[in-house]
XYZ file of C-alpha atoms in Angstrom:
566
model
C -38.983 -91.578 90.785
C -38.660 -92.935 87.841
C -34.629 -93.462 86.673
C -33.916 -91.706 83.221
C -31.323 -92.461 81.046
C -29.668 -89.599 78.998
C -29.349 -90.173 74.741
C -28.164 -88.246 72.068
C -30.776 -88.020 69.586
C -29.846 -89.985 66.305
C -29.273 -87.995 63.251
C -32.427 -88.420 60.679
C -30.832 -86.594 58.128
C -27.510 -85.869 56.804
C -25.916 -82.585 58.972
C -23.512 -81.889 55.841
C -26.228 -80.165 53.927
C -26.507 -77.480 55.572
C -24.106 -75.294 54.839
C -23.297 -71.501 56.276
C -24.488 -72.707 59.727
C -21.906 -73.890 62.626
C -21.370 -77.587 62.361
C -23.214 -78.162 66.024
C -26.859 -76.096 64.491
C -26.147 -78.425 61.513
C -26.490 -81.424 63.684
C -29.507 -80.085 65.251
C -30.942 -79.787 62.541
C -30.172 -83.369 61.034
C -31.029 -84.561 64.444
C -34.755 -83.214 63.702
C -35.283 -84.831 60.791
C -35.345 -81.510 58.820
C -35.009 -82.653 54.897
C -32.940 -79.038 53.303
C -32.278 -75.649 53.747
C -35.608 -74.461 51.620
C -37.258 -75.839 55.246
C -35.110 -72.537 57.547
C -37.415 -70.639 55.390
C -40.354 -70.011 57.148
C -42.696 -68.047 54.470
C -46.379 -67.984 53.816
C -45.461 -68.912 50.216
C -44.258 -72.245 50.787
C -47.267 -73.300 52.566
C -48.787 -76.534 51.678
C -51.744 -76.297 49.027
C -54.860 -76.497 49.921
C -55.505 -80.134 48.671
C -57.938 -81.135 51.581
C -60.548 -83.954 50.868
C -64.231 -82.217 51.568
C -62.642 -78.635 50.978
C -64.396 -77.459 47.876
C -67.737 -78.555 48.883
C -67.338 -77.681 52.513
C -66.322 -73.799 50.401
C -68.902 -73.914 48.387
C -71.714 -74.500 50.991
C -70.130 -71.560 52.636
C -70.285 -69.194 50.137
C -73.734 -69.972 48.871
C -74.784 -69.452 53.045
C -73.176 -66.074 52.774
C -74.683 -65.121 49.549
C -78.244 -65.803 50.363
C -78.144 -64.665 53.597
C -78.748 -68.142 55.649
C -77.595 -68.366 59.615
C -74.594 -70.474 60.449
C -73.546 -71.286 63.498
C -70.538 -72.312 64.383
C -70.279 -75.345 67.284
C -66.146 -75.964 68.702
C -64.584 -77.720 71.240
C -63.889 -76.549 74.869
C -60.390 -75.701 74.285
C -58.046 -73.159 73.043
C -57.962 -74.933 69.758
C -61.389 -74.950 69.617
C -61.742 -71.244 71.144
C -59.138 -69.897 68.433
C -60.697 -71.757 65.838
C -64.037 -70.565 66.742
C -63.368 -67.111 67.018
C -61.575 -67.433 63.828
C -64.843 -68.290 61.913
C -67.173 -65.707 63.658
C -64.305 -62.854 62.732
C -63.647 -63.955 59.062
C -67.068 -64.703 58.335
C -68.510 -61.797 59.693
C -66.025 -59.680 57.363
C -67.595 -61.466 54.510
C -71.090 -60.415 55.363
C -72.470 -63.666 56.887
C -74.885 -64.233 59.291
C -72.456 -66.335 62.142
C -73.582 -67.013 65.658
C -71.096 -69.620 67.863
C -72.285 -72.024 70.137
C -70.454 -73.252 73.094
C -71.214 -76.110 74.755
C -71.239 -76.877 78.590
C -68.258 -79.679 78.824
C -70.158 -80.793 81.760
C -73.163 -81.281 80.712
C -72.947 -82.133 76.793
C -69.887 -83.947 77.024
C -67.315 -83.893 73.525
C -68.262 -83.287 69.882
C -71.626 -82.891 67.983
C -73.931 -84.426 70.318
C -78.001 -84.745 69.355
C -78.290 -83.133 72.255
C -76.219 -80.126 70.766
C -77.727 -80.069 67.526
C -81.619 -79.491 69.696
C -79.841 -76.812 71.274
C -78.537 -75.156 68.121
C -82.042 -75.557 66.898
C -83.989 -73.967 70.067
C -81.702 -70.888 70.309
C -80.377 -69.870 66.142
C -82.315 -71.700 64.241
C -79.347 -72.656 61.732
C -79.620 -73.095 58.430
C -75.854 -74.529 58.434
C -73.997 -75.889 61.481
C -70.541 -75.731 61.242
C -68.087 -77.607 63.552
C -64.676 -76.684 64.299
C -61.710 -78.872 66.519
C -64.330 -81.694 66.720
C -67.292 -83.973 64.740
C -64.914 -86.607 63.192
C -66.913 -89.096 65.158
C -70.371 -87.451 65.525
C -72.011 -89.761 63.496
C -75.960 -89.720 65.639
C -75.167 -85.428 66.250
C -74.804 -85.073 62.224
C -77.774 -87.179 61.539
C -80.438 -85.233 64.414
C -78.968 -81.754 62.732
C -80.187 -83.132 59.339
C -83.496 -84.188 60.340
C -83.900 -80.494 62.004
C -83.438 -79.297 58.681
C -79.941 -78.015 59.012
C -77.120 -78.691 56.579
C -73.466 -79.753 58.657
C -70.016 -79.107 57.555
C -67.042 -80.788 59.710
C -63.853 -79.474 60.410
C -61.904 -81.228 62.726
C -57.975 -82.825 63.101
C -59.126 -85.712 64.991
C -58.094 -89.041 64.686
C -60.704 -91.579 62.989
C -59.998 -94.977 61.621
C -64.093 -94.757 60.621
C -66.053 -94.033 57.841
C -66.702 -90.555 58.453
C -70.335 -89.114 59.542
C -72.644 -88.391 56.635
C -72.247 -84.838 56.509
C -72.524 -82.264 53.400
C -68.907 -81.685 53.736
C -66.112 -82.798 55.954
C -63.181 -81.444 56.003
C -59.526 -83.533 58.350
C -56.407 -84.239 57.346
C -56.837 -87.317 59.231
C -60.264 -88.287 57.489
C -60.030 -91.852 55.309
C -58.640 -90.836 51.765
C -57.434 -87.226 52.495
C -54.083 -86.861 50.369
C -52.830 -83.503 52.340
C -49.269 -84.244 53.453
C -49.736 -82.711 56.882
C -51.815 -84.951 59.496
C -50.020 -82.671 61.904
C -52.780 -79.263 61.236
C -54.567 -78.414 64.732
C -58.423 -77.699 63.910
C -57.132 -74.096 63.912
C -55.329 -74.395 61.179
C -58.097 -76.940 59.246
C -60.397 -73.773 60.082
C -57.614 -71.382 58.553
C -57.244 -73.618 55.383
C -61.186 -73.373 54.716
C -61.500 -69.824 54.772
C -58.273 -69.084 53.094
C -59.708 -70.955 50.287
C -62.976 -69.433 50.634
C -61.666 -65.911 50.750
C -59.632 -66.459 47.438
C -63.020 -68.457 45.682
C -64.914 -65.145 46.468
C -62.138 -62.902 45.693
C -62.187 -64.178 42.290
C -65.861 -63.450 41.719
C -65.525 -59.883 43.274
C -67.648 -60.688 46.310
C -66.904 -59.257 49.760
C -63.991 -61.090 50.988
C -61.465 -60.951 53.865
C -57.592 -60.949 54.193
C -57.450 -64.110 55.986
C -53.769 -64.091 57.034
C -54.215 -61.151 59.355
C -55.726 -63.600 61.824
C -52.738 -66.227 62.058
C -52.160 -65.030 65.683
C -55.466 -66.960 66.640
C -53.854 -70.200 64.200
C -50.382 -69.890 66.110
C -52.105 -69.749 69.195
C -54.422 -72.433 68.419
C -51.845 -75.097 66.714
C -49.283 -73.922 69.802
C -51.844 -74.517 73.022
C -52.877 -78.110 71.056
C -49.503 -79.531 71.229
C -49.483 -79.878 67.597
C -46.768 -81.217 66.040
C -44.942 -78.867 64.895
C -43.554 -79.719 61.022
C -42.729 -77.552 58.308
C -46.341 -76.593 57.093
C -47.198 -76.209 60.846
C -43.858 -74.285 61.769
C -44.421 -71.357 59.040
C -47.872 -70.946 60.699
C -46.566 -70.512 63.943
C -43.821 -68.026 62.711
C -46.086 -65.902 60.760
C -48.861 -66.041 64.058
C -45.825 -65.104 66.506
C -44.620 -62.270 64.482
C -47.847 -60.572 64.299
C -48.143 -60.995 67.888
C -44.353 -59.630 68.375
C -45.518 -56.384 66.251
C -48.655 -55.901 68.380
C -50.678 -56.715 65.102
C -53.146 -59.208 66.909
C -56.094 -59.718 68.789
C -56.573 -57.357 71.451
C -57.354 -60.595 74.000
C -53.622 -61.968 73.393
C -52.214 -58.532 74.469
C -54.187 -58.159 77.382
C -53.428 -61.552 78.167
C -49.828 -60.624 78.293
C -49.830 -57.467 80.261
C -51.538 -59.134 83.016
C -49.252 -62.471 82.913
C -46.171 -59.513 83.020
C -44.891 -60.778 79.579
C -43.696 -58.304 76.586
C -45.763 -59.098 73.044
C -42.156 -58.296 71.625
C -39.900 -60.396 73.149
C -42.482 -63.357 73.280
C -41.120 -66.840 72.012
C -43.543 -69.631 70.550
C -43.373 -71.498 74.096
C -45.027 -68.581 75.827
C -47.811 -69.334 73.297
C -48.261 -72.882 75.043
C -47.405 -71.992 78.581
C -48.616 -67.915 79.407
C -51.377 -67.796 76.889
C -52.719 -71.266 76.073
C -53.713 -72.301 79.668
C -55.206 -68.963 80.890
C -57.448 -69.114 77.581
C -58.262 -73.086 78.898
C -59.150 -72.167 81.941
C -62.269 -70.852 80.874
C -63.609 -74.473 79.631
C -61.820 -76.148 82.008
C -63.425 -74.291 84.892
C -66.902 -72.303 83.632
C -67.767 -71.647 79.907
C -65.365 -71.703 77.072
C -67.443 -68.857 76.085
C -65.331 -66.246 77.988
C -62.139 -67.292 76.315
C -64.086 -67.091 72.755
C -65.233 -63.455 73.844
C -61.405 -62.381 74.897
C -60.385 -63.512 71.616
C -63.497 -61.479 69.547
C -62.760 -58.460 71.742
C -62.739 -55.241 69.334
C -59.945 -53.451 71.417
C -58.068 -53.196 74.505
C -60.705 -51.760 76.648
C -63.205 -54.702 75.729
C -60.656 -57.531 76.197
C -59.045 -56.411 79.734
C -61.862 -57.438 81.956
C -62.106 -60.431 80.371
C -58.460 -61.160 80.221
C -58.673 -60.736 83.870
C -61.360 -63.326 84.790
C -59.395 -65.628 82.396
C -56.760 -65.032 84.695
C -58.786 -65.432 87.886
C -60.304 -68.507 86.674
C -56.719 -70.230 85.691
C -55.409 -69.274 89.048
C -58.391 -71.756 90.615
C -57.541 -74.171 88.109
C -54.066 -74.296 88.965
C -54.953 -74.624 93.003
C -57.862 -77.683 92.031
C -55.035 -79.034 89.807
C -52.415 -78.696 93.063
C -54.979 -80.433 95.444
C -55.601 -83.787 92.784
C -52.191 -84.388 91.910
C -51.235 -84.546 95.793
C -53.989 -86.513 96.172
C -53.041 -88.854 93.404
C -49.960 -89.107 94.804
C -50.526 -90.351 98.245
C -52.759 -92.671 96.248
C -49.998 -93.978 94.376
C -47.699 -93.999 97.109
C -50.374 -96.578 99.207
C -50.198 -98.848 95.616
C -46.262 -98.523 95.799
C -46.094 -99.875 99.289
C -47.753 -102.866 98.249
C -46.125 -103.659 95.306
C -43.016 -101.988 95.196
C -43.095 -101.200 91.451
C -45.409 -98.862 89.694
C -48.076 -100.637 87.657
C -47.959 -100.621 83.914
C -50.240 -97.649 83.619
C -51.709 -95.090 86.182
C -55.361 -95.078 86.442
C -57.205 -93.220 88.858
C -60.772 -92.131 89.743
C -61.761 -90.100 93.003
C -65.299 -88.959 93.475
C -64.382 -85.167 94.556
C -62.345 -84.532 91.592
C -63.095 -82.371 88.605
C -63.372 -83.383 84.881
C -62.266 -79.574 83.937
C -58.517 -80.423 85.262
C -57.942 -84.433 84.820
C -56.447 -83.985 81.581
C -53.316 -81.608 83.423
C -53.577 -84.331 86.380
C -53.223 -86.846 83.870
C -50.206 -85.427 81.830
C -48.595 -84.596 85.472
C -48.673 -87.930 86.881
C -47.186 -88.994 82.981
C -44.411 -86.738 83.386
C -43.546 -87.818 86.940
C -43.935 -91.368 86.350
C -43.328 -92.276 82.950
C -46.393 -94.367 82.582
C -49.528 -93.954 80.845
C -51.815 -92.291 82.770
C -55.812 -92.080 82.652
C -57.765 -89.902 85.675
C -61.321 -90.013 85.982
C -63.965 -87.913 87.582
C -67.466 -88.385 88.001
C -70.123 -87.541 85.129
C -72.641 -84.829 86.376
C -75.815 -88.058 85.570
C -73.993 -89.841 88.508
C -74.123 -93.245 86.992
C -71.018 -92.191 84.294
C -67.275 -90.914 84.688
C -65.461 -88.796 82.524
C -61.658 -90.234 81.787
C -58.809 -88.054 80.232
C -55.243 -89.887 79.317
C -51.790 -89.119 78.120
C -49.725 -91.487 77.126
C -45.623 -92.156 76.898
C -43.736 -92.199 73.464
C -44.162 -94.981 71.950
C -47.905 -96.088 73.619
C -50.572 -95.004 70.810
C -53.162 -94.271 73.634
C -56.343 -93.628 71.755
C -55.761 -97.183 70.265
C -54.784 -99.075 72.506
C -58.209 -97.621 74.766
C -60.116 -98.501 71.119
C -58.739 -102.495 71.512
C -59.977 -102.071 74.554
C -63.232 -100.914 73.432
C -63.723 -102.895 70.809
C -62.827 -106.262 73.097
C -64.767 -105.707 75.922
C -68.144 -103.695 73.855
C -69.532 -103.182 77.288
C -66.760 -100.906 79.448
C -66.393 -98.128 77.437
C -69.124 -95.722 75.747
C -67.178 -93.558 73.973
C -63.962 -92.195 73.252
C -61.838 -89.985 70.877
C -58.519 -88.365 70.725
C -54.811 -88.804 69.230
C -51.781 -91.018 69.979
C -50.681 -89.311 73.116
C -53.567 -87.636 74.326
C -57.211 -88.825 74.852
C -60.572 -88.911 76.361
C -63.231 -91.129 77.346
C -66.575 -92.004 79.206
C -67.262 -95.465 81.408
C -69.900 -96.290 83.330
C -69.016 -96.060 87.075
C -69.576 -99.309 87.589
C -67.031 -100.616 85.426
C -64.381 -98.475 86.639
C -62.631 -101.529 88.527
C -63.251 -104.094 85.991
C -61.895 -101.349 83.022
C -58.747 -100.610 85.204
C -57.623 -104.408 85.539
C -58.584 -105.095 81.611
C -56.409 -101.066 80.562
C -53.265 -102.252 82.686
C -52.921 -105.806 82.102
C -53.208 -104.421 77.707
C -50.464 -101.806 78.242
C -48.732 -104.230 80.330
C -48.384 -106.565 77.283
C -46.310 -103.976 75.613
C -42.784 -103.965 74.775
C -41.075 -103.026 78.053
C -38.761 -100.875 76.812
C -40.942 -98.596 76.199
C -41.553 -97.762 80.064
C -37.836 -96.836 79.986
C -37.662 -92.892 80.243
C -35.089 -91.181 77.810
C -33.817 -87.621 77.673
C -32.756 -86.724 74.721
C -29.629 -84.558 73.973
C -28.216 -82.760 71.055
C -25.062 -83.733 72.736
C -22.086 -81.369 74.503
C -21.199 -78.063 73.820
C -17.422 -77.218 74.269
C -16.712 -73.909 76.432
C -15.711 -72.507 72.975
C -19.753 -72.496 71.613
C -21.235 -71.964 75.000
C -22.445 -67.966 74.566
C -24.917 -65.895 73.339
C -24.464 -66.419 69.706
C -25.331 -70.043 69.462
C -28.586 -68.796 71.476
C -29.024 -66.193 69.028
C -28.787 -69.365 66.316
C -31.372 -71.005 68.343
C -33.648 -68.163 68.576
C -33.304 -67.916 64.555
C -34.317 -71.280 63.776
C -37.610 -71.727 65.892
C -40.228 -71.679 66.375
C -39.101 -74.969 68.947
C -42.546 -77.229 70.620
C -43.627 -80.521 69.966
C -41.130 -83.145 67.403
C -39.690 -80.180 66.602
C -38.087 -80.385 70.665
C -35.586 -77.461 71.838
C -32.024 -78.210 71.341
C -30.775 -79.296 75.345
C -27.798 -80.313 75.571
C -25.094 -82.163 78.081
C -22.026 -82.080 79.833
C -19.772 -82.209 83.150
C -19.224 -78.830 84.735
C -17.334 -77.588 87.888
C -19.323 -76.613 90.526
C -18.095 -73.033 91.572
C -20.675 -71.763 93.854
C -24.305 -72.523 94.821
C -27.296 -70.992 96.747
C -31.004 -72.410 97.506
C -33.616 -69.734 96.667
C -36.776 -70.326 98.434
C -35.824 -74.078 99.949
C -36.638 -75.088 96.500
C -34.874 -73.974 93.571
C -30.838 -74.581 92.952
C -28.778 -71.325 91.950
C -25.434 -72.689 90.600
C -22.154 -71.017 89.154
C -20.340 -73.773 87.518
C -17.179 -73.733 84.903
C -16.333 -75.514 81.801
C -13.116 -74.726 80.419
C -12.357 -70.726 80.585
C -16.368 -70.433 81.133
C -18.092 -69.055 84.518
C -21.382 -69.488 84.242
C -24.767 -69.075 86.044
C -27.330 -71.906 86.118
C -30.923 -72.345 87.977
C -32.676 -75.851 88.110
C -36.165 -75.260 89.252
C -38.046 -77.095 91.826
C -34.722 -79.247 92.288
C -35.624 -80.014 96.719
C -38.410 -82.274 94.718
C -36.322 -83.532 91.608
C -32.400 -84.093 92.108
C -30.129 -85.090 94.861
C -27.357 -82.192 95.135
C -24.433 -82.978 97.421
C -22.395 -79.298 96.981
C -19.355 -81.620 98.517
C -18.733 -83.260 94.900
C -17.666 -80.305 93.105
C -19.185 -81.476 89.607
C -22.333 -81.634 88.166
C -23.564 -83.859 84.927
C -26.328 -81.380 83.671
C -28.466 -81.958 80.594
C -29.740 -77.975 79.951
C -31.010 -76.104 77.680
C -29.615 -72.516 77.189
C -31.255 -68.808 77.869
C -30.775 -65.395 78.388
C -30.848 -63.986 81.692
C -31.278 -60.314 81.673
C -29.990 -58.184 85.037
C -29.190 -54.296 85.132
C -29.845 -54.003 81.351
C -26.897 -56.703 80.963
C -27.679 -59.844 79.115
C -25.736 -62.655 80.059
C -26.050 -66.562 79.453
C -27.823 -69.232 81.494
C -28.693 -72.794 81.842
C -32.050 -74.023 82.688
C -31.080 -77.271 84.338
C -33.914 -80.120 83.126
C -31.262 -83.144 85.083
C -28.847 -82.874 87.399
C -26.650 -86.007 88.173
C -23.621 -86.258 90.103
């Protein structure tokens, strides 16, 4: 295991200007980097304008389609960014009177993006007039150019990464895209896909055509920017407030509530972290596993009789993936555990390939072995032509992954074929072959790196006293979320008293510990695996994070233990 030191995060801004809070939210605040008050205000009005490179052409293809009648057809990625954003297009577009088919490709057989091979397909079964991608096509240069010469016009939406010229398209639409002034390089392609029809339902609106109330649908853009690990800054945080609310009023898709009742979870209560960890992954499951198509159809489902079957084959279907998932990581842990023995220090960066393993779950595999490990890691599993493997990675703070696998790339033409993704997640193809030669040539480039870096810090919003250890400063927590990604959940540290203890299960630690006057009840999950508890030492060093525990119809306080030390 790896050895973690514990730091309090540094304050980015100054905690004195926020006033009316308690001096500890203050820091956390400061500690996030959050620039003024006008930022705790998380209202539709204060999103970002729509100044997106691409947009009004991208809108005014669109609406001309509509208008005469043409078929689109939208083409997204195998996720649940791509699922939400595709179902977000059929739905919207649909209310505007289009002609809107979706197209899902197999992961497993087409591979990532706007492949020629997808644009044929599009042609054989729709015969689009206009293809439109969502979540993906920043780097589809060959896909655009076979859709063109089929006689189909191609508008790109996509968050991606690029450091290219972008494909020839009739409009493309990214954040990310060379000479796009929007502020936010943080949107998921959810929310790129929410930007283009918001604008296109107020360009219509103003002309009186049929149009379409755009913000109803910000469940699918919470969900979406949520299950994509965006990060999660102001313009991204007031979209996953306004998505969560809806959702906590019952005003969403059917899918999401049926997804709910069968994971046992209550639409009101639900916080933005469900969103990533109940929803997100049973909606994946369907790309990871079979056909994203299933997840897009949960999330187009009318009502609640429609979406419940489905819901429940999502659910079947993440249940396998988490038992295929189980069965790799073991495996690439004995692996590791062999490569430990003979050098006695983990390499640089994991990377793995095993010919019984399953592209639909190496990304999870990936970020597991990450987590564990603290390293880079990159898992591979064969390519369905037999003479390719398919690679996912996730990478460390600090370790831009997609470009450091680009250097690679772009120093050694012949080991990788392509490749895509962000700074801490990405993906990529090899030719079998190369596997060994790639490995040697990844490690020995991350291994170059500043080695401080490989140095695994939890970060801490510091101790709270016995006095500010209740309900209320949850309550203040609750207020200012929604909490995911740079925007991290205030967890906190400190030296209790150990007053009691139980093992549930032979796996999970049940404490009662003091501080000060305070009794209170803590769990740390999964600790047989994780910490070394020795009940003899009477205190604990915990970092935690705080939650409510509800028994009886009693609320009471609890830490969720994330380290124990003693």
């Amino acid at each position: 295991m790896t050895m973690i030191q514990i730091q309090q995060r540094p304050f980015l801004t100054r905690p004195e200007q926020f006033q009316g809070v308690p001096t500890f939210i203050a820091e956390i605040l400061a500690r996030r980097g959050v620039q003024s008050e006008q930022e705790l205000e998380l209202k539709l009005k204060h999103l970002l304008p729509p100044d997106l490179k691409g947009l009004d052409q991208a809108v005014e293809l669109i609406d001309q389609a509509i208008d005469q009648e043409k078929q689109i057809v939208i083409v997204g990625d195998y996720d649940a960014d791509g699922a939400t954003s595709t179902a977000l297009m059929i739905l919207v577009l649909k209310e505007m009177g289009a002609n809107v088919e979706y197209l899902v490709p197999d992961r497993f057989k087409y591979g990532y993006g706007l492949t020629p091979k997808i644009a044929e397909l599009a042609k054989q079964s729709h015969q689009p007039d206009i293809l439109i991608t969502v979540d993906n096509g920043i780097s589809s240069h060959a896909g655009v150019e076979t859709a063109q010469a089929l006689g189909m016009q191609v508008i790109i939406t996509d968050h991606h990464l690029t450091t290219k010229p972008t494909p020839n398209a009739e409009a493309v639409v990214n954040p990310n895209q060379l000479g796009c002034i929007f502020p936010s390089k943080a949107l998921a392609g959810v929310g790129v896909a929410f930007y283009v029809l918001a604008k296109l339902a107020s360009y219509r609106s103003q002309q009186g055509k049929s149009t379409s109330k755009v913000t109803q649908y910000l469940d699918l853009v919470a969900l979406g920017t949520y299950a994509d690990v965006a990060s999660l800054d102001y313009n991204n945080r007031i979209l996953v407030d306004a998505g969560l609310k809806r959702i906590q009023q019952y005003q969403c898709r059917a899918g999401i509530l049926a997804l709910l009742d069968i994971a046992k979870r209550d639409a009101a209560s639900l916080r933005a972290q469900d969103l990533g960890f109940v929803i997100g992954p049973r909606i994946n499951a369907a790309g990871r596993m079979e056909s994203m198509r299933i997840g897009i159809e949960s999330l187009l489902a009318p009502d609640l009789e429609t979406a419940y079957p489905i819901a429940q084959q999502l659910n079947q279907l993440n249940v396998e993936r988490r038992q295929v998932e189980a069965e790799m990581k073991q495996q690439a842990i004995s692996a590791l555990q062999h490569v430990q023995l003979q050098a006695d220090s983990l390499p640089a960066a994991l990377v793995m390939f095993d010919e019984q393993w399953h592209q639909g779950v190496i990304g999870i595999v990936a970020g597991r072995l990450k987590e564990q490990f603290h390293r880079p890691s990159l898992v591979f599993a064969p390519d369905e032509d037999g003479i390719h493997i398919k690679g996912s990675a996730r990478s460390i703070e600090g370790i831009h992954i997609r470009d450091t696998i680009e250097q690679v790339a772009e120093q050694y033409p012949h080991l990788v074929s392509h490749f895509g993704g962000h700074a801490a997640a990405a993906g990529l193809t090899l030719k079998k072959d190369n596997f060994d030669e790639f490995k040697i040539v990844f490690i020995q480039s991350i291994a170059e790196m500043d080695e401080n870096l490989f140095q695994a810090t939890l970060w801490t919003d510091g101790e709270l006293t016995d006095a500010t250890l209740h309900l209320e400063t949850l309550d203040w927590i609750d207020r200012l979320g929604p909490w995911g990604q740079k925007f991290p959940i205030p967890q906190f540290e400190g030296r209790f008293k150990v007053m009691d203890y139980r093992w549930l299960k032979d796996q999970h630690l049940k404490l009662k510990v003091s501080l000060g006057q305070q009794i209170i009840d803590a769990i740390a999950f999964n600790a047989m695996d994780r910490f070394k508890f020795n009940p003899m030492l009477g205190y604990v060093d915990l970092v935690y994070t705080l939650e409510r525990n509800v028994f009886n119809g009693n609320t009471s306080l609890q830490l969720q233990i994330s380290h124990l030390a003693q």
